[in-house]
Short mmCIF file of C-alpha atoms in Angstrom, two decimals:
data_model
loop_
_atom_site.label_atom_id
_atom_site.label_comp_id
_atom_site.label_asym_id
_atom_site.label_seq_id
_atom_site.Cartn_x
_atom_site.Cartn_y
_atom_site.Cartn_z
CA MET M 24 19.34 -95.25 96.57
CA ASN M 25 19.75 -95.48 92.91
CA LEU M 26 18.30 -97.87 90.41
CA THR M 27 22.00 -100.20 90.78
CA GLU M 28 21.70 -99.64 94.50
CA LYS M 29 18.02 -100.77 94.31
CA THR M 30 19.00 -104.21 92.52
CA GLU M 31 21.37 -105.59 93.99
CA LEU M 32 19.03 -105.30 97.33
CA PHE M 33 15.78 -107.27 95.32
CA ARG M 34 18.86 -108.83 94.12
CA SER M 35 20.25 -110.10 97.50
CA VAL M 36 16.88 -110.52 98.89
CA PHE M 37 14.76 -112.07 96.22
CA PRO M 38 16.61 -115.65 95.76
CA PHE M 39 14.17 -115.79 93.07
CA TRP M 40 14.36 -112.79 90.83
CA ASP M 41 16.95 -113.10 88.40
CA GLU M 42 14.61 -116.11 87.19
CA MET M 43 11.74 -112.70 86.81
CA ILE M 44 11.20 -111.96 83.69
CA GLU M 45 12.38 -107.93 82.22
CA ARG M 46 8.63 -106.34 82.74
CA ASP M 47 8.68 -107.97 86.72
CA ARG M 48 11.79 -106.70 87.54
CA GLU M 49 10.92 -103.46 86.25
CA THR M 50 7.24 -103.35 88.25
CA PHE M 51 9.38 -104.15 91.84
CA LEU M 52 12.01 -101.08 91.02
CA ARG M 53 8.82 -98.76 89.68
CA THR M 54 6.25 -99.66 92.47
CA SER M 55 8.85 -100.21 95.65
CA GLN M 56 9.71 -96.92 97.60
CA THR M 57 12.58 -95.73 99.98
CA VAL M 58 10.31 -94.87 103.41
CA SER M 59 12.38 -93.59 107.26
CA PHE M 60 10.89 -94.60 110.14
CA SER M 61 11.29 -92.79 113.45
CA LYS M 62 11.27 -95.27 116.20
CA GLY M 63 7.93 -95.80 117.94
CA GLN M 64 6.49 -95.10 114.66
CA CYS M 65 3.57 -97.11 113.79
CA LEU M 66 4.42 -98.94 109.44
CA HIS M 67 1.50 -101.06 109.12
CA ASP M 68 -2.00 -101.72 111.72
CA GLY M 69 -3.69 -104.44 110.65
CA GLY M 70 -5.67 -105.34 108.27
CA GLU M 71 -4.60 -102.68 104.77
CA CYS M 72 -2.04 -104.30 102.53
CA THR M 73 1.49 -102.10 103.53
CA GLY M 74 3.49 -104.70 101.01
CA ILE M 75 6.69 -106.36 101.39
CA ILE M 76 9.02 -104.70 104.08
CA LEU M 77 12.62 -104.92 103.33
CA VAL M 78 14.71 -103.20 106.42
CA ARG M 79 17.95 -102.37 105.49
CA SER M 80 18.93 -100.49 108.74
CA GLY M 81 17.26 -100.65 112.12
CA ALA M 82 14.84 -103.36 113.62
CA LEU M 83 11.09 -103.49 113.95
CA ARG M 84 8.65 -104.81 115.84
CA VAL M 85 5.61 -107.46 114.97
CA TYR M 86 2.75 -107.15 117.59
CA ILE M 87 -0.35 -108.52 118.47
CA LEU M 88 -3.40 -106.63 119.70
CA SER M 89 -6.30 -107.68 122.15
CA ASP M 90 -8.94 -104.63 122.97
CA GLU M 91 -7.85 -103.69 125.59
CA GLY M 92 -4.70 -102.34 124.18
CA LYS M 93 -2.24 -105.68 125.49
CA GLU M 94 0.62 -106.40 123.89
CA ILE M 95 2.21 -109.56 122.74
CA THR M 96 5.73 -109.02 120.21
CA LEU M 97 5.70 -111.59 118.02
CA TYR M 98 8.85 -111.25 116.57
CA ARG M 99 11.63 -108.38 115.55
CA VAL M 100 12.92 -107.83 111.56
CA PHE M 101 16.46 -106.54 111.86
CA ALA M 102 18.44 -105.17 109.16
CA GLY M 103 18.92 -107.43 106.07
CA GLU M 104 15.66 -109.27 106.56
CA LEU M 105 12.33 -108.49 105.61
CA CYS M 106 8.50 -108.89 106.45
CA ILE M 107 5.59 -110.41 105.01
CA LEU M 108 2.83 -110.16 107.02
CA SER M 109 1.94 -107.02 106.38
CA ALA M 110 1.01 -107.97 103.09
CA SER M 111 -1.38 -110.31 104.22
CA CYS M 112 -3.34 -109.96 100.59
CA VAL M 113 0.06 -112.47 99.65
CA LEU M 114 -0.72 -113.87 101.23
CA ASP M 115 -4.03 -116.37 101.49
CA ALA M 116 -4.06 -118.21 104.16
CA ILE M 117 -3.24 -115.22 106.63
CA THR M 118 -6.49 -114.43 108.73
CA PHE M 119 -5.18 -112.82 111.86
CA ASP M 120 -4.06 -109.71 111.76
CA VAL M 121 -0.40 -107.88 113.03
CA TYR M 122 1.02 -104.03 113.92
CA ILE M 123 4.31 -103.16 112.71
CA ASP M 124 6.29 -100.49 114.70
CA ALA M 125 9.53 -99.48 114.19
CA GLU M 126 11.29 -100.17 116.92
CA GLU M 127 14.70 -98.23 116.41
CA ASP M 128 15.19 -95.58 113.66
CA SER M 129 14.77 -97.33 110.35
CA ASN M 130 14.99 -97.14 106.61
CA CYS M 131 13.23 -98.98 104.68
CA VAL M 132 12.30 -100.72 100.78
CA VAL M 133 8.68 -101.07 100.71
CA VAL M 134 7.55 -103.74 97.56
CA GLY M 135 3.75 -103.47 96.88
CA GLY M 136 1.77 -106.61 97.64
CA CYS M 137 0.45 -106.78 94.22
CA ALA M 138 3.79 -107.02 92.59
CA LEU M 139 4.59 -110.00 95.00
CA GLU M 140 1.30 -111.40 94.35
CA ASP M 141 1.58 -111.26 91.11
CA VAL M 142 4.66 -112.04 90.62
CA SER M 143 4.14 -115.76 92.75
CA ARG M 144 1.29 -117.01 90.70
CA ARG M 145 3.37 -117.10 87.44
CA LEU M 146 6.34 -118.03 89.41
CA PRO M 147 6.53 -121.36 91.40
CA SER M 148 9.90 -120.24 92.92
CA ALA M 149 8.80 -116.97 94.21
CA LYS M 150 5.50 -118.23 95.94
CA ILE M 151 7.74 -120.51 97.29
CA PHE M 152 9.87 -118.28 98.85
CA THR M 153 7.14 -116.18 100.04
CA LEU M 154 5.26 -118.67 102.07
CA GLU M 155 7.97 -120.08 103.49
CA THR M 156 9.54 -116.96 105.06
CA ALA M 157 6.55 -116.54 106.54
CA LEU M 158 5.54 -120.23 107.30
CA GLY M 159 9.27 -119.00 108.98
CA ARG M 160 7.65 -116.72 111.47
CA PHE M 161 5.08 -119.55 112.94
CA SER M 162 8.10 -121.10 114.50
CA ASP M 163 9.21 -117.89 116.33
CA VAL M 164 5.51 -117.70 117.37
CA MET M 165 5.44 -120.71 118.58
CA TRP M 166 8.49 -120.25 120.80
CA VAL M 167 6.71 -116.82 122.01
CA MET M 168 3.86 -118.64 123.03
CA GLN M 169 5.10 -121.20 124.29
CA GLN M 170 7.02 -119.35 126.62
CA ILE M 171 3.88 -117.34 127.13
CA LEU M 172 1.07 -120.21 128.05
CA PHE M 173 3.25 -122.07 130.05
CA MET M 174 4.80 -119.17 131.89
CA SER M 175 7.35 -120.77 133.74
CA MET M 176 10.75 -120.08 132.36
CA ASP M 177 10.97 -116.12 131.50
CA LYS M 178 9.28 -116.31 135.37
CA ARG M 179 11.60 -118.54 137.04
CA LEU M 180 14.70 -116.92 135.23
CA ALA M 181 13.44 -113.44 136.40
CA ILE M 182 13.35 -114.93 139.94
CA PHE M 183 16.77 -116.16 140.02
CA LEU M 184 18.01 -112.68 138.47
CA LEU M 185 16.18 -110.47 141.10
CA ASP M 186 17.45 -113.12 143.00
CA GLU M 187 21.42 -112.71 142.34
CA ALA M 188 21.05 -109.18 142.40
CA GLY M 189 19.39 -108.64 145.57
CA LYS M 190 21.89 -111.15 147.04
CA ASN M 191 24.79 -109.60 145.60
CA GLY M 192 23.77 -105.41 146.48
CA SER M 193 23.55 -105.36 143.28
CA ASP M 194 22.52 -105.21 139.46
CA LEU M 195 25.04 -106.67 138.41
CA ILE M 196 25.38 -110.54 138.11
CA THR M 197 29.01 -111.99 137.37
CA LEU M 198 26.98 -116.12 137.05
CA THR M 199 28.07 -117.82 132.75
CA HIS M 200 24.67 -118.23 131.04
CA GLU M 201 26.31 -122.42 132.12
CA GLN M 202 25.79 -121.42 135.87
CA ILE M 203 22.46 -119.75 135.94
CA ALA M 204 20.88 -123.30 133.84
CA ARG M 205 22.63 -125.52 136.81
CA TYR M 206 21.40 -124.07 139.77
CA MET M 207 18.02 -123.47 137.91
CA GLY M 208 18.59 -127.42 136.90
CA SER M 209 17.82 -126.75 133.09
CA ALA M 210 19.71 -126.16 130.10
CA ARG M 211 22.39 -123.16 129.18
CA GLU M 212 21.27 -123.46 125.60
CA VAL M 213 17.16 -122.91 127.47
CA VAL M 214 19.10 -119.95 129.25
CA SER M 215 20.44 -118.22 126.96
CA ARG M 216 17.43 -117.59 124.18
CA MET M 217 15.52 -116.55 127.51
CA LEU M 218 18.19 -114.24 128.47
CA LYS M 219 19.09 -112.81 124.49
CA TYR M 220 14.93 -112.94 124.77
CA PHE M 221 15.65 -110.45 127.50
CA VAL M 222 18.00 -107.82 126.33
CA SER M 223 15.77 -107.76 122.86
CA GLU M 224 12.73 -106.43 125.70
CA GLY M 225 15.46 -104.05 126.84
CA ILE M 226 15.05 -105.67 130.29
CA LEU M 227 18.82 -106.36 130.58
CA SER M 228 22.25 -106.08 128.86
CA THR M 229 24.92 -108.92 128.47
CA SER M 230 28.24 -108.93 128.04
CA ARG M 231 31.31 -111.20 127.69
CA SER M 232 33.75 -109.44 130.01
CA GLU M 233 31.32 -107.76 132.42
CA GLY M 234 28.43 -110.39 132.68
CA ILE M 235 24.94 -109.43 132.72
CA ARG M 236 22.94 -106.11 133.63
CA ILE M 237 19.77 -105.40 134.76
CA LEU M 238 18.88 -102.73 132.85
CA ASP M 239 14.70 -102.29 133.83
CA LYS M 240 14.33 -103.64 137.36
CA LYS M 241 10.68 -102.87 137.12
CA ARG M 242 10.14 -105.04 134.48
CA LEU M 243 12.09 -108.05 135.35
CA ARG M 244 10.07 -107.18 138.75
CA ALA M 245 6.35 -107.57 136.52
CA LEU M 246 7.84 -110.78 134.87
CA ALA M 247 8.38 -112.38 138.14
CA THR M 248 5.40 -112.27 139.49
CA MET Q 3 -9.59 -150.02 101.70
CA ASN Q 4 -8.08 -150.67 97.95
CA LEU Q 5 -6.42 -149.62 95.35
CA THR Q 6 -8.43 -147.99 93.42
CA GLU Q 7 -10.54 -145.74 96.72
CA LYS Q 8 -6.74 -145.26 97.99
CA THR Q 9 -5.84 -143.60 94.43
CA GLU Q 10 -9.13 -141.52 94.52
CA LEU Q 11 -8.83 -139.96 98.07
CA PHE Q 12 -5.27 -139.24 97.13
CA ARG Q 13 -6.85 -137.57 94.08
CA SER Q 14 -9.00 -135.88 96.28
CA VAL Q 15 -7.16 -135.30 98.88
CA PHE Q 16 -3.86 -133.82 96.93
CA PRO Q 17 -4.83 -131.92 94.27
CA PHE Q 18 -1.00 -131.98 92.64
CA TRP Q 19 -1.69 -136.04 92.13
CA ASP Q 20 -2.19 -135.78 88.16
CA GLU Q 21 1.04 -133.16 87.90
CA MET Q 22 3.37 -136.77 89.80
CA ILE Q 23 4.72 -139.19 87.32
CA GLU Q 24 3.52 -142.80 87.59
CA ARG Q 25 6.48 -143.82 89.48
CA ASP Q 26 5.74 -141.03 92.33
CA ARG Q 27 1.87 -142.22 92.77
CA GLU Q 28 2.76 -145.36 92.83
CA THR Q 29 5.35 -144.53 95.82
CA PHE Q 30 2.84 -143.04 97.41
CA LEU Q 31 0.29 -145.51 97.55
CA ARG Q 32 3.08 -148.47 98.37
CA THR Q 33 4.44 -146.79 101.31
CA SER Q 34 0.93 -145.22 102.73
CA GLN Q 35 -0.77 -146.87 105.03
CA THR Q 36 -4.32 -147.85 106.72
CA VAL Q 37 -4.23 -147.12 110.30
CA SER Q 38 -6.62 -146.91 112.89
CA PHE Q 39 -5.95 -145.23 116.31
CA SER Q 40 -8.40 -146.09 119.31
CA LYS Q 41 -10.23 -142.53 121.00
CA GLY Q 42 -7.10 -141.57 122.76
CA GLN Q 43 -4.91 -142.81 121.19
CA CYS Q 44 -1.44 -140.56 120.61
CA LEU Q 45 -0.19 -140.75 116.59
CA HIS Q 46 2.61 -138.34 117.49
CA ASP Q 47 4.70 -136.98 120.55
CA GLY Q 48 6.69 -134.23 119.30
CA GLY Q 49 10.76 -134.66 117.30
CA GLU Q 50 10.03 -137.87 115.19
CA CYS Q 51 9.07 -137.37 111.51
CA THR Q 52 5.61 -139.41 111.52
CA GLY Q 53 4.44 -138.37 107.84
CA ILE Q 54 1.62 -137.12 105.83
CA ILE Q 55 -1.90 -138.12 108.32
CA LEU Q 56 -5.32 -138.13 106.09
CA VAL Q 57 -8.55 -138.28 109.00
CA ARG Q 58 -10.76 -140.47 106.95
CA SER Q 59 -13.08 -140.44 110.00
CA GLY Q 60 -12.64 -139.46 113.44
CA ALA Q 61 -10.92 -136.43 114.30
CA LEU Q 62 -7.69 -135.71 115.43
CA ARG Q 63 -6.03 -133.34 118.60
CA VAL Q 64 -3.17 -131.09 118.12
CA TYR Q 65 -1.41 -130.10 121.08
CA ILE Q 66 1.70 -127.79 123.02
CA LEU Q 67 3.24 -129.52 126.11
CA SER Q 68 4.87 -127.96 129.21
CA ASP Q 69 7.77 -129.47 130.97
CA GLU Q 70 4.90 -129.69 133.32
CA GLY Q 71 2.28 -131.81 131.49
CA LYS Q 72 0.42 -128.53 130.47
CA GLU Q 73 -1.64 -129.03 127.90
CA ILE Q 74 -2.53 -125.99 124.81
CA THR Q 75 -5.50 -126.83 121.98
CA LEU Q 76 -3.85 -125.79 118.64
CA TYR Q 77 -6.75 -127.52 116.55
CA ARG Q 78 -8.26 -130.36 115.20
CA VAL Q 79 -8.34 -132.63 111.52
CA PHE Q 80 -11.70 -133.29 110.80
CA ALA Q 81 -12.08 -135.84 108.25
CA GLY Q 82 -11.12 -135.53 105.11
CA GLU Q 83 -8.81 -133.32 106.05
CA LEU Q 84 -5.20 -134.27 106.75
CA CYS Q 85 -2.27 -133.01 109.68
CA ILE Q 86 1.19 -132.00 107.68
CA LEU Q 87 2.56 -130.38 111.13
CA SER Q 88 3.06 -134.69 112.08
CA ALA Q 89 5.43 -134.56 109.38
CA SER Q 90 8.43 -132.19 110.19
CA CYS Q 91 11.58 -133.62 108.07
CA VAL Q 92 9.63 -132.00 104.73
CA LEU Q 93 8.84 -128.48 106.87
CA ASP Q 94 12.15 -127.06 107.02
CA ALA Q 95 11.07 -123.83 108.74
CA ILE Q 96 8.39 -125.55 111.42
CA THR Q 97 10.87 -125.49 114.88
CA PHE Q 98 8.26 -126.97 116.96
CA ASP Q 99 7.01 -129.95 118.26
CA VAL Q 100 3.72 -130.57 118.20
CA TYR Q 101 1.60 -133.81 120.24
CA ILE Q 102 -1.70 -135.23 118.19
CA ASP Q 103 -4.38 -137.58 120.13
CA ALA Q 104 -7.48 -139.26 118.90
CA GLU Q 105 -9.75 -137.28 119.57
CA GLU Q 106 -12.08 -139.91 118.86
CA ASP Q 107 -11.97 -143.56 117.10
CA SER Q 108 -10.57 -142.64 114.04
CA ASN Q 109 -9.74 -143.98 110.95
CA CYS Q 110 -6.51 -142.79 109.29
CA VAL Q 111 -3.82 -143.29 106.27
CA VAL Q 112 -1.07 -142.20 106.67
CA VAL Q 113 1.81 -140.77 104.01
CA GLY Q 114 5.50 -141.17 104.24
CA GLY Q 115 7.12 -138.37 104.42
CA CYS Q 116 9.50 -138.33 102.87
CA ALA Q 117 7.67 -139.53 99.66
CA LEU Q 118 6.04 -136.03 100.26
CA GLU Q 119 9.34 -134.34 100.99
CA ASP Q 120 10.87 -136.34 96.95
CA VAL Q 121 8.24 -135.14 95.25
CA SER Q 122 7.77 -131.18 96.07
CA ARG Q 123 11.86 -130.98 95.70
CA ARG Q 124 11.14 -131.82 92.08
CA LEU Q 125 7.26 -130.26 91.25
CA PRO Q 126 6.68 -126.19 92.64
CA SER Q 127 2.96 -127.56 93.16
CA ALA Q 128 3.38 -130.28 95.40
CA LYS Q 129 5.96 -128.18 97.52
CA ILE Q 130 3.08 -124.82 97.57
CA PHE Q 131 0.93 -127.26 98.48
CA THR Q 132 2.62 -128.53 101.95
CA LEU Q 133 3.29 -125.10 102.69
CA GLU Q 134 -0.07 -123.50 102.80
CA THR Q 135 -1.32 -126.56 104.36
CA ALA Q 136 0.85 -125.80 107.11
CA LEU Q 137 0.84 -121.72 107.07
CA GLY Q 138 -2.86 -122.42 107.07
CA ARG Q 139 -2.89 -123.66 110.70
CA PHE Q 140 -0.98 -120.56 111.91
CA SER Q 141 -3.87 -118.57 111.58
CA ASP Q 142 -5.79 -121.75 113.52
CA VAL Q 143 -3.19 -121.10 115.98
CA MET Q 144 -2.78 -116.82 116.02
CA TRP Q 145 -6.70 -117.34 116.88
CA VAL Q 146 -6.13 -119.83 120.02
CA MET Q 147 -3.31 -117.21 121.15
CA GLN Q 148 -5.24 -114.48 120.43
CA GLN Q 149 -8.19 -116.73 122.91
CA ILE Q 150 -5.78 -116.97 125.76
CA LEU Q 151 -3.51 -114.35 125.93
CA PHE Q 152 -6.37 -111.23 125.63
CA MET Q 153 -9.59 -113.10 126.36
CA SER Q 154 -12.01 -113.11 130.03
CA MET Q 155 -12.27 -116.68 131.11
CA ASP Q 156 -15.70 -115.72 130.86
CA LYS Q 157 -16.48 -115.41 127.44
CA ARG Q 158 -13.45 -118.14 126.36
CA LEU Q 159 -15.93 -120.20 128.35
CA ALA Q 160 -18.96 -118.83 126.46
CA ILE Q 161 -16.87 -119.70 122.78
CA PHE Q 162 -16.08 -123.19 124.54
CA LEU Q 163 -19.62 -124.15 125.09
CA LEU Q 164 -21.23 -122.90 121.55
CA ASP Q 165 -18.60 -124.29 119.47
CA GLU Q 166 -19.05 -127.71 121.13
CA ALA Q 167 -22.96 -127.38 120.97
CA GLY Q 168 -22.94 -126.64 117.80
CA LYS Q 169 -20.31 -129.22 116.62
CA ASN Q 170 -22.20 -132.13 118.44
CA GLY Q 171 -26.25 -130.58 116.90
CA SER Q 172 -27.14 -130.62 120.96
CA ASP Q 173 -27.41 -128.69 123.57
CA LEU Q 174 -25.77 -131.87 126.36
CA ILE Q 175 -22.52 -131.30 126.89
CA THR Q 176 -20.30 -134.65 127.80
CA LEU Q 177 -16.62 -133.17 128.59
CA THR Q 178 -15.74 -133.41 132.08
CA HIS Q 179 -14.63 -129.85 133.68
CA GLU Q 180 -10.88 -131.54 133.67
CA GLN Q 181 -11.32 -132.18 129.71
CA ILE Q 182 -12.65 -128.90 129.31
CA ALA Q 183 -9.89 -127.38 131.04
CA ARG Q 184 -7.32 -129.47 128.72
CA TYR Q 185 -8.94 -128.05 125.17
CA MET Q 186 -9.41 -124.30 126.74
CA GLY Q 187 -5.52 -124.57 127.93
CA SER Q 188 -6.70 -123.67 131.32
CA ALA Q 189 -7.16 -125.60 135.35
CA ARG Q 190 -9.83 -127.28 136.12
CA GLU Q 191 -10.24 -125.62 139.42
CA VAL Q 192 -11.03 -122.08 137.17
CA VAL Q 193 -13.30 -124.17 134.75
CA SER Q 194 -15.27 -125.25 137.52
CA ARG Q 195 -15.30 -121.98 138.89
CA MET Q 196 -16.70 -120.27 136.08
CA LEU Q 197 -18.90 -123.02 135.26
CA LYS Q 198 -19.98 -122.67 138.98
CA TYR Q 199 -20.76 -119.35 137.79
CA PHE Q 200 -22.61 -119.53 134.96
CA VAL Q 201 -25.24 -122.34 136.83
CA SER Q 202 -25.77 -119.19 139.00
CA GLU Q 203 -27.19 -117.37 136.93
CA GLY Q 204 -29.44 -120.19 135.32
CA ILE Q 205 -27.06 -120.44 132.21
CA LEU Q 206 -26.54 -124.06 132.70
CA SER Q 207 -27.23 -127.17 134.30
CA THR Q 208 -24.66 -129.39 135.89
CA SER Q 209 -24.95 -132.22 136.52
CA ARG Q 210 -22.40 -135.46 137.04
CA SER Q 211 -24.66 -138.28 135.38
CA GLU Q 212 -25.52 -136.67 132.36
CA GLY Q 213 -23.02 -133.04 131.90
CA ILE Q 214 -23.43 -129.66 130.97
CA ARG Q 215 -26.94 -128.73 129.65
CA ILE Q 216 -26.74 -125.40 127.88
CA LEU Q 217 -30.25 -123.78 129.23
CA ASP Q 218 -29.39 -120.35 128.11
CA LYS Q 219 -27.74 -119.75 124.61
CA LYS Q 220 -28.90 -116.55 124.29
CA ARG Q 221 -27.05 -115.15 127.55
CA LEU Q 222 -24.19 -117.48 126.44
CA ARG Q 223 -24.10 -116.36 123.67
CA ALA Q 224 -23.77 -112.21 124.31
CA LEU Q 225 -20.58 -113.68 126.94
CA ALA Q 226 -19.57 -114.94 123.84
CA THR Q 227 -19.24 -112.13 121.91
#
């Protein structure tokens, strides 16, 4: 990745790029590193400040981990997005630790936390961008939390899909989201969002032509119980 | 509450007060309202923008609510603190709904969301304050989530009882099992069973008239760690 490409990437990702003074831009360019991560590799494990991770290709998974090794996926970071919770030193308000794995082979650019912190102190728009990016993930996490804690929709949908599969003797379910919602007495949007979540977890695949296909029945059964 | 008192309150709560132009300060003072809430009263129920709530005395409880009426307490807002998640219109990044009850008789000052939003657009330090305040609660919520998802019930209940005792400066906890369950996002049966176990272990005593009394704080502390 040459300097021009990197500059273009930073300009597209950081809305405050052109407001930065030349010296700060140079620091960003000089201290940032292009890194490739293999599928399954751990990029960040809690405490230390790894920096801001810009995903160029692939996908990262951000999760929390219990003492007993139980994981809860909070959200994923896809190509073109950036991960800020890995830069704990930039965010005083964030006092919890997250773990980050490469969910696929991923090509990333890592910007040092200190570089952003330094700029954020002097440039309000950089600070605002940092805070807004982090706060956007708060909503993602709340959604996951509500699904898990109130334990209704994911369980109900898992049960419904297994019932349908059993009824038809096939792992293919040819109902529309609208039909499923109607059968379950829910809203189409809620069903679509949950199906999308199941797809992201590798439990299902969905396609317009085929319908819904169960890929991992074991995990679907675990959700249903 | 006269104008001088209100001005002093706002100056102490909003670090950007003196940076605001005179007209904005007047808007804050004119549109804000002193409101008293009785214990148990609902101040905010999801969608609508209620405004920023400054707690002068008492305490508020911020929680989420499932379709089936199950509650999870996210955090509490005490005297001198302010609640920003009630002002959804100020925070584009917040897409989830919270509910807020007065946990005790509470005296509050409510500042209109529009007033803060308007100032935040023009004054970066106001925007930064708003975002940082909201982001601080992200960490609170993550803590609750980890408690609920990862911790065993005995540990969680021990921590809860020690917290309550500490807050009230007394070994007597006058909450009902139902209330404890609601605060902990659990079921009453689960809490009652665990309390019964603690009693059988000689850690607590319970009585209908008095409530829950901590007898062996050392063992309760051991359970909590």
